[in-house]
Structures are given as structure tokens and as C-alpha cells.
mmCIF file of C-alpha atoms in Angstrom:
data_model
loop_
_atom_site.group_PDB
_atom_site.id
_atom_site.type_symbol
_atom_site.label_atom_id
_atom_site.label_comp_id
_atom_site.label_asym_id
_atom_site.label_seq_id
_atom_site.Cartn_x
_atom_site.Cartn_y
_atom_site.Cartn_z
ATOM 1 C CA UNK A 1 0.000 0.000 0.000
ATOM 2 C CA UNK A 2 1.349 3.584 -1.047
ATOM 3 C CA UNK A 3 0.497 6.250 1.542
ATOM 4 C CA UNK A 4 2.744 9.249 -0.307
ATOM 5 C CA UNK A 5 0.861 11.518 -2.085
ATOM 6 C CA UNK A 6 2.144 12.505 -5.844
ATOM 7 C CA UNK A 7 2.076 16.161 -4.140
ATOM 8 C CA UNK A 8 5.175 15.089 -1.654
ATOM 9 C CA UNK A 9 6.983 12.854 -4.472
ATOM 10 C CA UNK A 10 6.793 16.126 -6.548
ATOM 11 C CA UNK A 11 8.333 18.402 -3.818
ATOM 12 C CA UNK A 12 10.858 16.109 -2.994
ATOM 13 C CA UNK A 13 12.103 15.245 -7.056
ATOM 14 C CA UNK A 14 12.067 19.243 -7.180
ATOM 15 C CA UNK A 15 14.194 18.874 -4.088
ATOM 16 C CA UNK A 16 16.902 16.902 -5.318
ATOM 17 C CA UNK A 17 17.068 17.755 -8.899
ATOM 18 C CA UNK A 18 18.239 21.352 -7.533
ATOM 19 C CA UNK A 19 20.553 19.570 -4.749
ATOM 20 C CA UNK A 20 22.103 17.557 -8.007
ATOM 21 C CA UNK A 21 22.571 21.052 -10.208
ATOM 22 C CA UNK A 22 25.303 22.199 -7.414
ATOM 23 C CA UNK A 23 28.603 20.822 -8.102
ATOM 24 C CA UNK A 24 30.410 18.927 -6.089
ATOM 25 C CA UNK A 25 32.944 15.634 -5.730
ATOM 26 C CA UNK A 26 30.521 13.620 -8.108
ATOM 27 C CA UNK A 27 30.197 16.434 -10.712
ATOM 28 C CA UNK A 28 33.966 16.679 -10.263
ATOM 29 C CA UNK A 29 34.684 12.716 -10.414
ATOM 30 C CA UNK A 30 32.320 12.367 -13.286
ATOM 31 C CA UNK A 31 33.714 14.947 -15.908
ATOM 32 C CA UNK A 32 37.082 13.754 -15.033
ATOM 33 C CA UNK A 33 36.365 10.390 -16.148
ATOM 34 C CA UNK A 34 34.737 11.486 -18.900
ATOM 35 C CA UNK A 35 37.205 13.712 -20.264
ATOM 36 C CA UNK A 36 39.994 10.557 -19.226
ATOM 37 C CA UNK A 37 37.749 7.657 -20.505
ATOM 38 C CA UNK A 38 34.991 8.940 -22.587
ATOM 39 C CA UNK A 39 30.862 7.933 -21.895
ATOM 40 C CA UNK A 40 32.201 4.583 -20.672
ATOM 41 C CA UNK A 41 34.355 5.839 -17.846
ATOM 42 C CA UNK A 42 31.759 7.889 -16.458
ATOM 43 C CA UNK A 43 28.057 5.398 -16.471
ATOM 44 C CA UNK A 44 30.074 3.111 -14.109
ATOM 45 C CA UNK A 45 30.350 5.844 -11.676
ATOM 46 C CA UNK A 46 27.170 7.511 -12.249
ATOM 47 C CA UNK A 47 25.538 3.288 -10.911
ATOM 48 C CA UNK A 48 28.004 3.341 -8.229
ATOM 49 C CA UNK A 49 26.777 6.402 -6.956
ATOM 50 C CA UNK A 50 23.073 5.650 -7.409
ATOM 51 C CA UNK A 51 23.601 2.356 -5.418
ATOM 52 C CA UNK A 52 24.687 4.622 -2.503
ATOM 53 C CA UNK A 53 21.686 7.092 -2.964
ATOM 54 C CA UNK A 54 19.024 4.249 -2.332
ATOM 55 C CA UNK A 55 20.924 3.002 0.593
ATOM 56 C CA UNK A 56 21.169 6.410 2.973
ATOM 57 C CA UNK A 57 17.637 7.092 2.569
ATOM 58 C CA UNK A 58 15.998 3.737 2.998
ATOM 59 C CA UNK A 59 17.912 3.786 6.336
ATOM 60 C CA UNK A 60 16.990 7.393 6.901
ATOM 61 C CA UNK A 61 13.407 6.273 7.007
ATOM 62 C CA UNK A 62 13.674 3.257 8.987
ATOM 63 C CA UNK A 63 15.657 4.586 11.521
ATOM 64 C CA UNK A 64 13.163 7.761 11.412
ATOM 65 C CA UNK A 65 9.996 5.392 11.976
ATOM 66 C CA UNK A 66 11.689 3.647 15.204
ATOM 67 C CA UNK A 67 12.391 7.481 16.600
ATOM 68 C CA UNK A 68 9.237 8.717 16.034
ATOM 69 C CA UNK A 69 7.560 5.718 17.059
ATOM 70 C CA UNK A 70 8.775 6.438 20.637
ATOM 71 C CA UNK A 71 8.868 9.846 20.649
ATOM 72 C CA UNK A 72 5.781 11.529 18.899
ATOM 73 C CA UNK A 73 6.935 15.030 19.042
ATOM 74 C CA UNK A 74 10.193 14.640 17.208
ATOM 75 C CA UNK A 75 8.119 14.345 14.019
ATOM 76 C CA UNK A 76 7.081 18.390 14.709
ATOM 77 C CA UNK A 77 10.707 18.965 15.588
ATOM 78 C CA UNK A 78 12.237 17.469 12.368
ATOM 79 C CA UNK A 79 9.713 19.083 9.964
ATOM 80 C CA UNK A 80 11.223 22.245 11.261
ATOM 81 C CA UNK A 81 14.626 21.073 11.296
ATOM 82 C CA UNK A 82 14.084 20.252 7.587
ATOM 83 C CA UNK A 83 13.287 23.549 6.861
ATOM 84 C CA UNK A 84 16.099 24.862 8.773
ATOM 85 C CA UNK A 85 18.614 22.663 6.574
ATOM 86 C CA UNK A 86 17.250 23.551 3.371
ATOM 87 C CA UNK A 87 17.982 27.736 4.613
ATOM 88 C CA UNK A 88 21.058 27.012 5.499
ATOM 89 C CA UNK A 89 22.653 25.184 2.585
ATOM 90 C CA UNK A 90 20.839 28.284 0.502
ATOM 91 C CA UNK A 91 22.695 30.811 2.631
ATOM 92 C CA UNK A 92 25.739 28.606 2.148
ATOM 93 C CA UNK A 93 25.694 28.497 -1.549
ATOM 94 C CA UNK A 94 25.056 31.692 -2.188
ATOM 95 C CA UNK A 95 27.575 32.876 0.222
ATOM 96 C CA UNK A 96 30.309 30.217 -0.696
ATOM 97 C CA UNK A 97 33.791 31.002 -2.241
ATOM 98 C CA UNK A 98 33.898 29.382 -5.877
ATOM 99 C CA UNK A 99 37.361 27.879 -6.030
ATOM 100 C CA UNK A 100 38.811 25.480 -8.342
ATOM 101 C CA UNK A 101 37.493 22.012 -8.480
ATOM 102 C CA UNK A 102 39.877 19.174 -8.966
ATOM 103 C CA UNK A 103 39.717 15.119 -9.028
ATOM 104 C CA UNK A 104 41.634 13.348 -7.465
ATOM 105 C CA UNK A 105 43.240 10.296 -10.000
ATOM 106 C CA UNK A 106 42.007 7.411 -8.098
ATOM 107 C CA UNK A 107 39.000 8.543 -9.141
ATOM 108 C CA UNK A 108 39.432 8.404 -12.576
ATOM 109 C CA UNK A 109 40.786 4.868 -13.210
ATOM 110 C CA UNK A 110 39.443 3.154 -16.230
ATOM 111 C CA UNK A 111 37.284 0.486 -16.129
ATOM 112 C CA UNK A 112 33.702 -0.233 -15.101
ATOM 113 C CA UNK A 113 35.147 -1.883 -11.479
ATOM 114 C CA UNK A 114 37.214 1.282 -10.400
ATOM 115 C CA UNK A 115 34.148 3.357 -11.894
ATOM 116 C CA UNK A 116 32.235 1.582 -9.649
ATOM 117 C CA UNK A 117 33.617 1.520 -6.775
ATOM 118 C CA UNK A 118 34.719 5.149 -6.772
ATOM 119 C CA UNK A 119 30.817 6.353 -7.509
ATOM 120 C CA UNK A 120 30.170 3.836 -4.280
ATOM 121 C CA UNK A 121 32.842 5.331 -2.192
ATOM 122 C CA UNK A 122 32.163 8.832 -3.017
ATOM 123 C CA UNK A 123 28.316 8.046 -1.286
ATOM 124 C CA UNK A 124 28.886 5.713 1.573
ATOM 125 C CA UNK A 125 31.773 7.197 2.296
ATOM 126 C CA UNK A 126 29.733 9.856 3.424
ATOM 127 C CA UNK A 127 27.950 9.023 6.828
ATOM 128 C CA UNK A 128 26.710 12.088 6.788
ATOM 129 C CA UNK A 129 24.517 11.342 3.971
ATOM 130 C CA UNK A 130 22.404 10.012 6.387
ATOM 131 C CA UNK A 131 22.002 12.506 8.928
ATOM 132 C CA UNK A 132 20.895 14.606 6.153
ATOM 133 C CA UNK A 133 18.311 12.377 5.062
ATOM 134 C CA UNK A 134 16.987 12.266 8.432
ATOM 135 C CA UNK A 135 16.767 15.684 9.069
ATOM 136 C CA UNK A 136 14.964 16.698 5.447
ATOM 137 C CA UNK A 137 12.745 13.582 4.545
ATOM 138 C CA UNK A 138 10.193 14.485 8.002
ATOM 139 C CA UNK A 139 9.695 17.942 5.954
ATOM 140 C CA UNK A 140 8.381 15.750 2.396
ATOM 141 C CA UNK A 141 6.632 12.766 3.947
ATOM 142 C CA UNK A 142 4.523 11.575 7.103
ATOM 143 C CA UNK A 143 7.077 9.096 8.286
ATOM 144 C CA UNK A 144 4.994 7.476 11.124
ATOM 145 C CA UNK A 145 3.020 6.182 8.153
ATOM 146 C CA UNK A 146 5.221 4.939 5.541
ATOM 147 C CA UNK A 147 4.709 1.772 4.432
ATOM 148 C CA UNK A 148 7.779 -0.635 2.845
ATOM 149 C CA UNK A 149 6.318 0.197 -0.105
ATOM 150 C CA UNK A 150 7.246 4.192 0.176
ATOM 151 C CA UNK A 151 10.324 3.453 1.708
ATOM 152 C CA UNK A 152 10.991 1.412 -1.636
ATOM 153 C CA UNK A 153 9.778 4.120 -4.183
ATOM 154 C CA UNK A 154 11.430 6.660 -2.203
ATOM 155 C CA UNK A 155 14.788 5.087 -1.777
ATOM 156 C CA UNK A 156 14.542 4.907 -5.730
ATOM 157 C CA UNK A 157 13.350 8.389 -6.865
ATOM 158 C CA UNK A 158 16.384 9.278 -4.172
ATOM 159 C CA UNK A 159 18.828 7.122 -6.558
ATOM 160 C CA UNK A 160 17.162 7.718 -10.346
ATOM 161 C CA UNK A 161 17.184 11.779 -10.095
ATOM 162 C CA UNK A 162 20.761 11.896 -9.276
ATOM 163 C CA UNK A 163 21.595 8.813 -11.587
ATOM 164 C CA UNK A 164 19.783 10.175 -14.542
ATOM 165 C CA UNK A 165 21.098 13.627 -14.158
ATOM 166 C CA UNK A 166 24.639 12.362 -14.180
ATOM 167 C CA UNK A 167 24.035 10.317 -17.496
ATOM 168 C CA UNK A 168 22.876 13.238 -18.956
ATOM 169 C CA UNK A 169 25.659 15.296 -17.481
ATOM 170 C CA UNK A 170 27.990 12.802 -18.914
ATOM 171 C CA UNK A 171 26.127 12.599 -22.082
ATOM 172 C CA UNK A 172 26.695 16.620 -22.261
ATOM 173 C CA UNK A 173 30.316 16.344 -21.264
ATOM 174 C CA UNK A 174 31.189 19.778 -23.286
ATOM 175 C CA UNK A 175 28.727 22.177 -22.012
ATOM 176 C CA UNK A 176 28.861 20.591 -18.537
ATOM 177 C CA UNK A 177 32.888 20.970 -18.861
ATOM 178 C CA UNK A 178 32.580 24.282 -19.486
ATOM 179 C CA UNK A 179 29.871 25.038 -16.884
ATOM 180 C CA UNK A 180 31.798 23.390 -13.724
ATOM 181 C CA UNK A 181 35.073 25.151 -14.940
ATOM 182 C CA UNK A 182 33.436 28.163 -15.246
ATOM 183 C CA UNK A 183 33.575 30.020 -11.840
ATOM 184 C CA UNK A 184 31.280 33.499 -12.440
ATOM 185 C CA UNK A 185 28.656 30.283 -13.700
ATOM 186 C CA UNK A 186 29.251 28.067 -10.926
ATOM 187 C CA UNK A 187 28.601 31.434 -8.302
ATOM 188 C CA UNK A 188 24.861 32.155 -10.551
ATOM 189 C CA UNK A 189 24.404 28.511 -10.492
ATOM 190 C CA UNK A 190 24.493 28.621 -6.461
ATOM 191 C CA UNK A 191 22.623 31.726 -6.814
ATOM 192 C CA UNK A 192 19.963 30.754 -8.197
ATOM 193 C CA UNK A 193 19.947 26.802 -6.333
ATOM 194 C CA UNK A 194 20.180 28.869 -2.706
ATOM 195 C CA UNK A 195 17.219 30.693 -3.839
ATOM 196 C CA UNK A 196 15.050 28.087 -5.103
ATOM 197 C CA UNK A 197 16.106 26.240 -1.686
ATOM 198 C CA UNK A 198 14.498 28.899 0.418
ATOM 199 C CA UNK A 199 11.263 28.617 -1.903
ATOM 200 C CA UNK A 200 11.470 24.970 -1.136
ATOM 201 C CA UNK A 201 11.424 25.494 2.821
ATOM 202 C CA UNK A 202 8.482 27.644 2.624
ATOM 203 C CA UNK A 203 6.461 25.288 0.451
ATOM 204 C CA UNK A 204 7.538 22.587 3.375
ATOM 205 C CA UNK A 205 6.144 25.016 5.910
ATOM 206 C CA UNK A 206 2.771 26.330 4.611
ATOM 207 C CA UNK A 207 1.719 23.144 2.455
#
């Protein structure tokens, strides 16, 4: 049984595609292995890193079903918290220095197995990742409810926005190139992201 509402799924894809337009290590670790190894360097990466993205949240939400199981009013509490993260990493981007990004080379090994790995590495290498999740998914969905069912189709709209964006980023290795080397297009790019993130926290808090 499905207890998300289309309305939540749509916030939350909205969510993460503008999370996935900010670069960072897996922009940086994907256009180096495409400029080293071509499309075929870079898809290997792009699954390893969409294996991670189903893993933090699915944990995210069963941990956050235990927790609000026993204590009922952490569900208010994270819904705010939720908005609170999604301010802050808009204040962050727009306020961050836009330095040179770099790879580093063990990331750009050929081969689908050192593709792989590295896309894997660069997500569950993150603990993090899941304190994140746990913090923002109370503000998109009624986690006292979820069923194994959400927790599926969420853990995979987590992993196929990111995935497909990063084929397609890939796919457009040029203008993407150009884009993450560009720093005055990087700083508009947070711009507008940190903006769009504050829209997002209000929609969280009057919807």
C-alpha cells in the first residue's frame, strides 16, 4: 500500500534535482572520467553512486519510523529542522567562495570496477549522507506512516534523479565541462539553487 501523495513525491524530485545542479565531488569525479575515458568511464560511476543514494535514505526512514515511534513530538521537531537545513545550505551556496574544483586520479581509473567503486565510495563514504536524510525527509513525507512500499519508491526516486542527471551530465560532457570550470557560472548557479532552496522550505512550511 502507497500512503505518499504525488504532491510530496513532486516536492521532494524538485528537491533533489536542484541539490544535483550544485557541483560537487561527483560532478567533479564524473567529468574527469569522462574527459579521461569517454561515456564509458563515467556510467560506471554515475551506478556506483546511485547504489549509494538508495541506501542512505531507505535507512533514513527506517531509523526515522523507530524514533518517532517512541517519541511523537520529534516528528514536529524534524519538519522544522528540515526547513532549517534547506535555509542554510541556501545561505551557504550563495555565500560560498567558488574555487577550483579538482579530481583526485584514483578517481578516474578506467574500467567499469574502479568506476564503480569510486561512484560507491564517493556516497557511503559519506555518513553524513544520512544525517541529512533524516533531518529533510520528516519535511516531504509523514514518516509514522510509511509503508515498505514508500520506503521502496522513495529510496529509488532518491537514486534515479541523481543517476539520470549524471548520465545526462555525462552525455553533455562539453557544455557541462565548461559550466563546472566556469567560476562566475558556478557562483549564478548557487545563486539561483540557494534561492530556489528557500522557496522549497516555505512550500515545506505552509503546504
Amino acid at each position: 500500500m502507497i500512503t505518499i501523495t504525488l504532491h510530496e513525491i513532486g516536492l521532494y524530485l524538485l528537491a533533489l534535482a536542484l541539490l544535483f545542479i550544485t557541483p560537487g565531488p561527483v560532478w567533479v569525479a564524473l567529468i574527469a572520467r569522462s574527459l579521461k575515458n569517454g561515456f564509458s568511464g563515467a556510467w560506471p560511476l554515475a551506478f556506483g553512486v546511485a547504489i549509494g543514494d538508495v541506501i542512505w535514505p531507505i535507512l533514513a526512514l527506517v531509523t526515522l519510523g523507530q524514533l518517532v515511534a517512541a517519541h511523537a513530538i520529534l516528528l514536529t521537531v524534524l519538519e522544522y529542522v528540515a526547513v532549517i537545513v534547506f535555509v542554510v545550505l541556501g545561505v551557504g551556496l550563495i555565500m560560498a567562495r567558488v574555487d577550483r574544483l579538482q579530481a583526485p586520479d584514483q578517481l578516474t581509473k578506467a574500467g567499469f570496477l574502479p568506476g564503480f567503486v569510486a561512484g560507491l565510495l564517493v556516497i557511503i563514504g559519506n555518513p553524513k549522507a544520512i544525517l541529512f536524510y533524516i533531518r529533510v525527509l520528516p519535511g516531504f513525507f509523514d514518516v509514522t506512516n510509511v509503508t515498505t512500499l514508500d520506503i521502496a519508491i522513495v529510496g529509488l526516486i532518491s537514486a534515479a534523479v541523481p543517476f539520470c542527471g549524471n548520465i545526462i551530465l555525462a552525455l553533455m560532457l562539453n557544455r557541462a565541462s565548461l559550466l563546472i570550470a566556469s567560476q562566475s557560472a558556478r557562483r549564478r548557479l548557487n545563486i539561483f539553487t540557494g534561492v530556489v532552496l528557500f522557496i522549497v522550505a516555505g512550500l515545506i512550511l505552509i503546504i
